[in-house]
């Protein structure tokens, strides 16, 4: 089966959050996430500068227009306040048919209230519901236990460890991997 292209803008809602395409006006809010040492502590990169975030948002906007679309970098917005509280990314895997990786990051003020689980649920709904994918996988830093809880709550299964996977902050770090199959999501 060929990869599905998603020609219209992504807009998905849940009770408290929505996923939408990024726009240039989101740069300051995304910088509040990717520029934060607390947020990036367990990510595969160090805090980003405002110019780096501007580039990330610009590339995300461009990827939304690509045909076929290979990446979905999306704003996570709190419906009650209309504030951008997170960033979610679904990237189609060039080495596996109908598979993708997922990642997400939330502002520290949004931690601990279930927004991570709701974000991952929205992304999985896009992946399996709209894009007809077979498998989605994720990786986390071994010390990021909040991410482990979120992924497990979203239905993922821990699959293993990639040793020496990411070079960040001057050292090699392992990654713990998780996966979910379409039939597991459907249950």
mmCIF file of C-alpha atoms in Angstrom:
data_model
loop_
_atom_site.group_PDB
_atom_site.id
_atom_site.type_symbol
_atom_site.label_atom_id
_atom_site.label_comp_id
_atom_site.label_asym_id
_atom_site.label_seq_id
_atom_site.Cartn_x
_atom_site.Cartn_y
_atom_site.Cartn_z
ATOM 1 C CA UNK A 1 0.000 0.000 0.000
ATOM 2 C CA UNK A 2 1.282 3.476 -0.835
ATOM 3 C CA UNK A 3 1.771 6.083 1.825
ATOM 4 C CA UNK A 4 -1.228 8.262 2.329
ATOM 5 C CA UNK A 5 -0.823 11.966 1.679
ATOM 6 C CA UNK A 6 -2.852 14.262 3.891
ATOM 7 C CA UNK A 7 -3.557 17.218 1.590
ATOM 8 C CA UNK A 8 -5.630 19.344 3.934
ATOM 9 C CA UNK A 9 -4.415 21.029 7.099
ATOM 10 C CA UNK A 10 -4.441 18.922 10.255
ATOM 11 C CA UNK A 11 -6.983 19.956 12.856
ATOM 12 C CA UNK A 12 -7.946 17.460 15.542
ATOM 13 C CA UNK A 13 -9.722 18.052 18.822
ATOM 14 C CA UNK A 14 -9.977 16.335 22.185
ATOM 15 C CA UNK A 15 -11.879 17.496 25.277
ATOM 16 C CA UNK A 16 -9.149 19.889 26.459
ATOM 17 C CA UNK A 17 -6.695 20.158 23.576
ATOM 18 C CA UNK A 18 -6.489 20.550 19.855
ATOM 19 C CA UNK A 19 -3.800 19.838 17.285
ATOM 20 C CA UNK A 20 -3.338 22.290 14.468
ATOM 21 C CA UNK A 21 -0.740 23.307 11.936
ATOM 22 C CA UNK A 22 1.957 25.694 13.118
ATOM 23 C CA UNK A 23 2.178 29.245 11.808
ATOM 24 C CA UNK A 24 4.823 31.984 12.019
ATOM 25 C CA UNK A 25 3.046 33.551 14.991
ATOM 26 C CA UNK A 26 3.785 30.406 17.045
ATOM 27 C CA UNK A 27 7.549 31.018 17.209
ATOM 28 C CA UNK A 28 7.549 32.671 20.681
ATOM 29 C CA UNK A 29 5.364 29.951 22.197
ATOM 30 C CA UNK A 30 7.403 27.128 20.635
ATOM 31 C CA UNK A 31 10.552 28.846 21.920
ATOM 32 C CA UNK A 32 8.962 28.735 25.388
ATOM 33 C CA UNK A 33 9.063 24.952 24.977
ATOM 34 C CA UNK A 34 12.227 24.232 22.991
ATOM 35 C CA UNK A 35 14.177 27.043 24.653
ATOM 36 C CA UNK A 36 13.487 25.680 28.127
ATOM 37 C CA UNK A 37 16.175 23.740 29.968
ATOM 38 C CA UNK A 38 13.499 21.958 31.993
ATOM 39 C CA UNK A 39 11.652 20.800 28.857
ATOM 40 C CA UNK A 40 14.757 19.744 26.928
ATOM 41 C CA UNK A 41 16.407 18.008 29.897
ATOM 42 C CA UNK A 42 15.371 14.591 28.563
ATOM 43 C CA UNK A 43 15.129 15.426 24.855
ATOM 44 C CA UNK A 44 17.782 14.634 22.255
ATOM 45 C CA UNK A 45 18.940 18.258 22.040
ATOM 46 C CA UNK A 46 19.873 21.166 24.259
ATOM 47 C CA UNK A 47 17.692 24.293 24.551
ATOM 48 C CA UNK A 48 17.190 26.012 21.208
ATOM 49 C CA UNK A 49 17.725 29.687 20.511
ATOM 50 C CA UNK A 50 14.929 31.869 19.175
ATOM 51 C CA UNK A 51 16.527 31.786 15.710
ATOM 52 C CA UNK A 52 16.757 27.980 15.825
ATOM 53 C CA UNK A 53 13.084 27.768 16.793
ATOM 54 C CA UNK A 54 12.187 30.162 13.982
ATOM 55 C CA UNK A 55 13.901 27.708 11.614
ATOM 56 C CA UNK A 56 12.096 24.713 13.129
ATOM 57 C CA UNK A 57 8.716 26.400 12.736
ATOM 58 C CA UNK A 58 9.597 27.470 9.183
ATOM 59 C CA UNK A 59 10.577 23.919 8.216
ATOM 60 C CA UNK A 60 7.400 22.607 9.864
ATOM 61 C CA UNK A 61 5.264 24.989 7.820
ATOM 62 C CA UNK A 62 7.092 23.943 4.639
ATOM 63 C CA UNK A 63 6.696 20.228 5.459
ATOM 64 C CA UNK A 64 2.927 20.739 5.750
ATOM 65 C CA UNK A 65 2.868 21.703 2.060
ATOM 66 C CA UNK A 66 5.037 18.821 0.832
ATOM 67 C CA UNK A 67 3.476 16.171 -1.373
ATOM 68 C CA UNK A 68 3.678 13.496 -0.256
ATOM 69 C CA UNK A 69 3.799 14.773 3.270
ATOM 70 C CA UNK A 70 6.407 12.979 5.381
ATOM 71 C CA UNK A 71 6.240 14.997 8.613
ATOM 72 C CA UNK A 72 3.463 16.401 10.768
ATOM 73 C CA UNK A 73 4.871 18.982 13.192
ATOM 74 C CA UNK A 74 1.878 20.379 15.021
ATOM 75 C CA UNK A 75 0.893 22.883 17.684
ATOM 76 C CA UNK A 76 -0.782 21.497 20.804
ATOM 77 C CA UNK A 77 -3.275 24.125 21.934
ATOM 78 C CA UNK A 78 -5.289 24.308 25.146
ATOM 79 C CA UNK A 79 -8.872 24.844 24.033
ATOM 80 C CA UNK A 80 -10.001 26.837 27.080
ATOM 81 C CA UNK A 81 -7.257 29.466 26.778
ATOM 82 C CA UNK A 82 -6.274 29.111 23.086
ATOM 83 C CA UNK A 83 -2.645 29.001 24.311
ATOM 84 C CA UNK A 84 -0.033 26.872 22.595
ATOM 85 C CA UNK A 85 1.096 24.483 25.337
ATOM 86 C CA UNK A 86 2.996 21.888 23.335
ATOM 87 C CA UNK A 87 4.599 20.653 20.173
ATOM 88 C CA UNK A 88 3.902 17.233 18.634
ATOM 89 C CA UNK A 89 5.652 15.557 15.738
ATOM 90 C CA UNK A 90 4.748 12.509 13.676
ATOM 91 C CA UNK A 91 7.399 11.592 11.096
ATOM 92 C CA UNK A 92 6.796 8.861 8.567
ATOM 93 C CA UNK A 93 9.566 6.272 8.648
ATOM 94 C CA UNK A 94 11.407 6.121 5.298
ATOM 95 C CA UNK A 95 12.614 2.586 6.074
ATOM 96 C CA UNK A 96 9.287 1.006 7.036
ATOM 97 C CA UNK A 97 6.077 0.969 5.101
ATOM 98 C CA UNK A 98 3.120 2.553 6.943
ATOM 99 C CA UNK A 99 5.149 3.353 10.061
ATOM 100 C CA UNK A 100 6.084 6.556 11.867
ATOM 101 C CA UNK A 101 7.821 7.935 14.933
ATOM 102 C CA UNK A 102 6.091 10.226 17.394
ATOM 103 C CA UNK A 103 7.507 12.826 19.739
ATOM 104 C CA UNK A 104 6.020 15.553 21.886
ATOM 105 C CA UNK A 105 6.986 18.240 24.370
ATOM 106 C CA UNK A 106 4.819 20.343 26.663
ATOM 107 C CA UNK A 107 5.371 23.575 28.575
ATOM 108 C CA UNK A 108 6.239 22.841 32.229
ATOM 109 C CA UNK A 109 3.030 24.574 33.361
ATOM 110 C CA UNK A 110 1.132 21.842 31.478
ATOM 111 C CA UNK A 111 2.863 18.855 33.081
ATOM 112 C CA UNK A 112 1.100 16.414 35.352
ATOM 113 C CA UNK A 113 -2.497 17.029 34.253
ATOM 114 C CA UNK A 114 -2.870 14.462 31.471
ATOM 115 C CA UNK A 115 -2.059 16.699 28.509
ATOM 116 C CA UNK A 116 0.721 14.347 27.394
ATOM 117 C CA UNK A 117 -1.674 11.405 27.161
ATOM 118 C CA UNK A 118 -4.260 13.552 25.384
ATOM 119 C CA UNK A 119 -1.613 14.829 22.926
ATOM 120 C CA UNK A 120 -0.384 11.332 22.118
ATOM 121 C CA UNK A 121 -3.993 10.195 21.666
ATOM 122 C CA UNK A 122 -4.621 12.958 19.135
ATOM 123 C CA UNK A 123 -1.457 12.077 17.215
ATOM 124 C CA UNK A 124 -2.351 8.374 17.204
ATOM 125 C CA UNK A 125 -5.830 9.226 15.943
ATOM 126 C CA UNK A 126 -4.164 11.064 13.055
ATOM 127 C CA UNK A 127 -1.676 8.237 12.444
ATOM 128 C CA UNK A 128 -4.090 5.328 12.495
ATOM 129 C CA UNK A 129 -7.382 7.035 11.667
ATOM 130 C CA UNK A 130 -6.399 9.392 8.875
ATOM 131 C CA UNK A 131 -3.043 8.155 7.609
ATOM 132 C CA UNK A 132 -3.852 4.436 7.823
ATOM 133 C CA UNK A 133 -0.497 3.588 9.395
ATOM 134 C CA UNK A 134 0.314 0.132 10.751
ATOM 135 C CA UNK A 135 2.847 1.035 13.472
ATOM 136 C CA UNK A 136 3.968 4.058 15.491
ATOM 137 C CA UNK A 137 7.024 4.053 17.716
ATOM 138 C CA UNK A 138 8.581 6.441 20.204
ATOM 139 C CA UNK A 139 11.809 6.773 22.161
ATOM 140 C CA UNK A 140 12.519 8.404 25.503
ATOM 141 C CA UNK A 141 15.490 9.114 27.731
ATOM 142 C CA UNK A 142 15.880 6.449 30.437
ATOM 143 C CA UNK A 143 15.371 9.031 33.196
ATOM 144 C CA UNK A 144 12.198 10.472 31.669
ATOM 145 C CA UNK A 145 9.733 8.467 33.719
ATOM 146 C CA UNK A 146 6.854 10.868 32.998
ATOM 147 C CA UNK A 147 7.189 10.060 29.304
ATOM 148 C CA UNK A 148 7.205 6.338 30.123
ATOM 149 C CA UNK A 149 3.934 6.694 32.039
ATOM 150 C CA UNK A 150 2.401 8.736 29.207
ATOM 151 C CA UNK A 151 3.350 6.270 26.483
ATOM 152 C CA UNK A 152 2.138 3.272 28.474
ATOM 153 C CA UNK A 153 -1.145 5.036 29.290
ATOM 154 C CA UNK A 154 -1.601 5.729 25.570
ATOM 155 C CA UNK A 155 -1.345 2.007 24.824
ATOM 156 C CA UNK A 156 2.300 1.694 23.784
ATOM 157 C CA UNK A 157 4.401 -1.341 24.721
ATOM 158 C CA UNK A 158 7.995 -0.958 25.863
ATOM 159 C CA UNK A 159 10.109 -2.723 23.252
ATOM 160 C CA UNK A 160 13.710 -2.258 24.265
ATOM 161 C CA UNK A 161 16.734 -0.046 24.654
ATOM 162 C CA UNK A 162 19.006 1.458 22.031
ATOM 163 C CA UNK A 163 22.395 1.774 23.693
ATOM 164 C CA UNK A 164 24.481 4.893 23.033
ATOM 165 C CA UNK A 165 21.731 6.237 20.779
ATOM 166 C CA UNK A 166 21.909 10.023 21.266
ATOM 167 C CA UNK A 167 24.906 12.305 21.804
ATOM 168 C CA UNK A 168 23.677 15.208 23.922
ATOM 169 C CA UNK A 169 25.249 17.428 26.579
ATOM 170 C CA UNK A 170 28.684 15.971 25.830
ATOM 171 C CA UNK A 171 27.814 12.304 26.379
ATOM 172 C CA UNK A 172 26.152 9.349 24.714
ATOM 173 C CA UNK A 173 22.729 8.479 26.096
ATOM 174 C CA UNK A 174 20.567 5.404 25.655
ATOM 175 C CA UNK A 175 16.971 5.546 24.460
ATOM 176 C CA UNK A 176 14.105 3.341 25.626
ATOM 177 C CA UNK A 177 11.780 2.463 22.749
ATOM 178 C CA UNK A 178 8.024 1.897 22.625
ATOM 179 C CA UNK A 179 5.662 0.809 19.887
ATOM 180 C CA UNK A 180 1.971 0.520 19.205
ATOM 181 C CA UNK A 181 0.277 -1.309 16.338
ATOM 182 C CA UNK A 182 -2.929 -0.290 14.659
ATOM 183 C CA UNK A 183 -4.863 -3.270 16.069
ATOM 184 C CA UNK A 184 -3.741 -2.377 19.600
ATOM 185 C CA UNK A 185 -4.930 1.217 19.128
ATOM 186 C CA UNK A 186 -8.271 0.006 17.773
ATOM 187 C CA UNK A 187 -8.882 -2.002 20.976
#
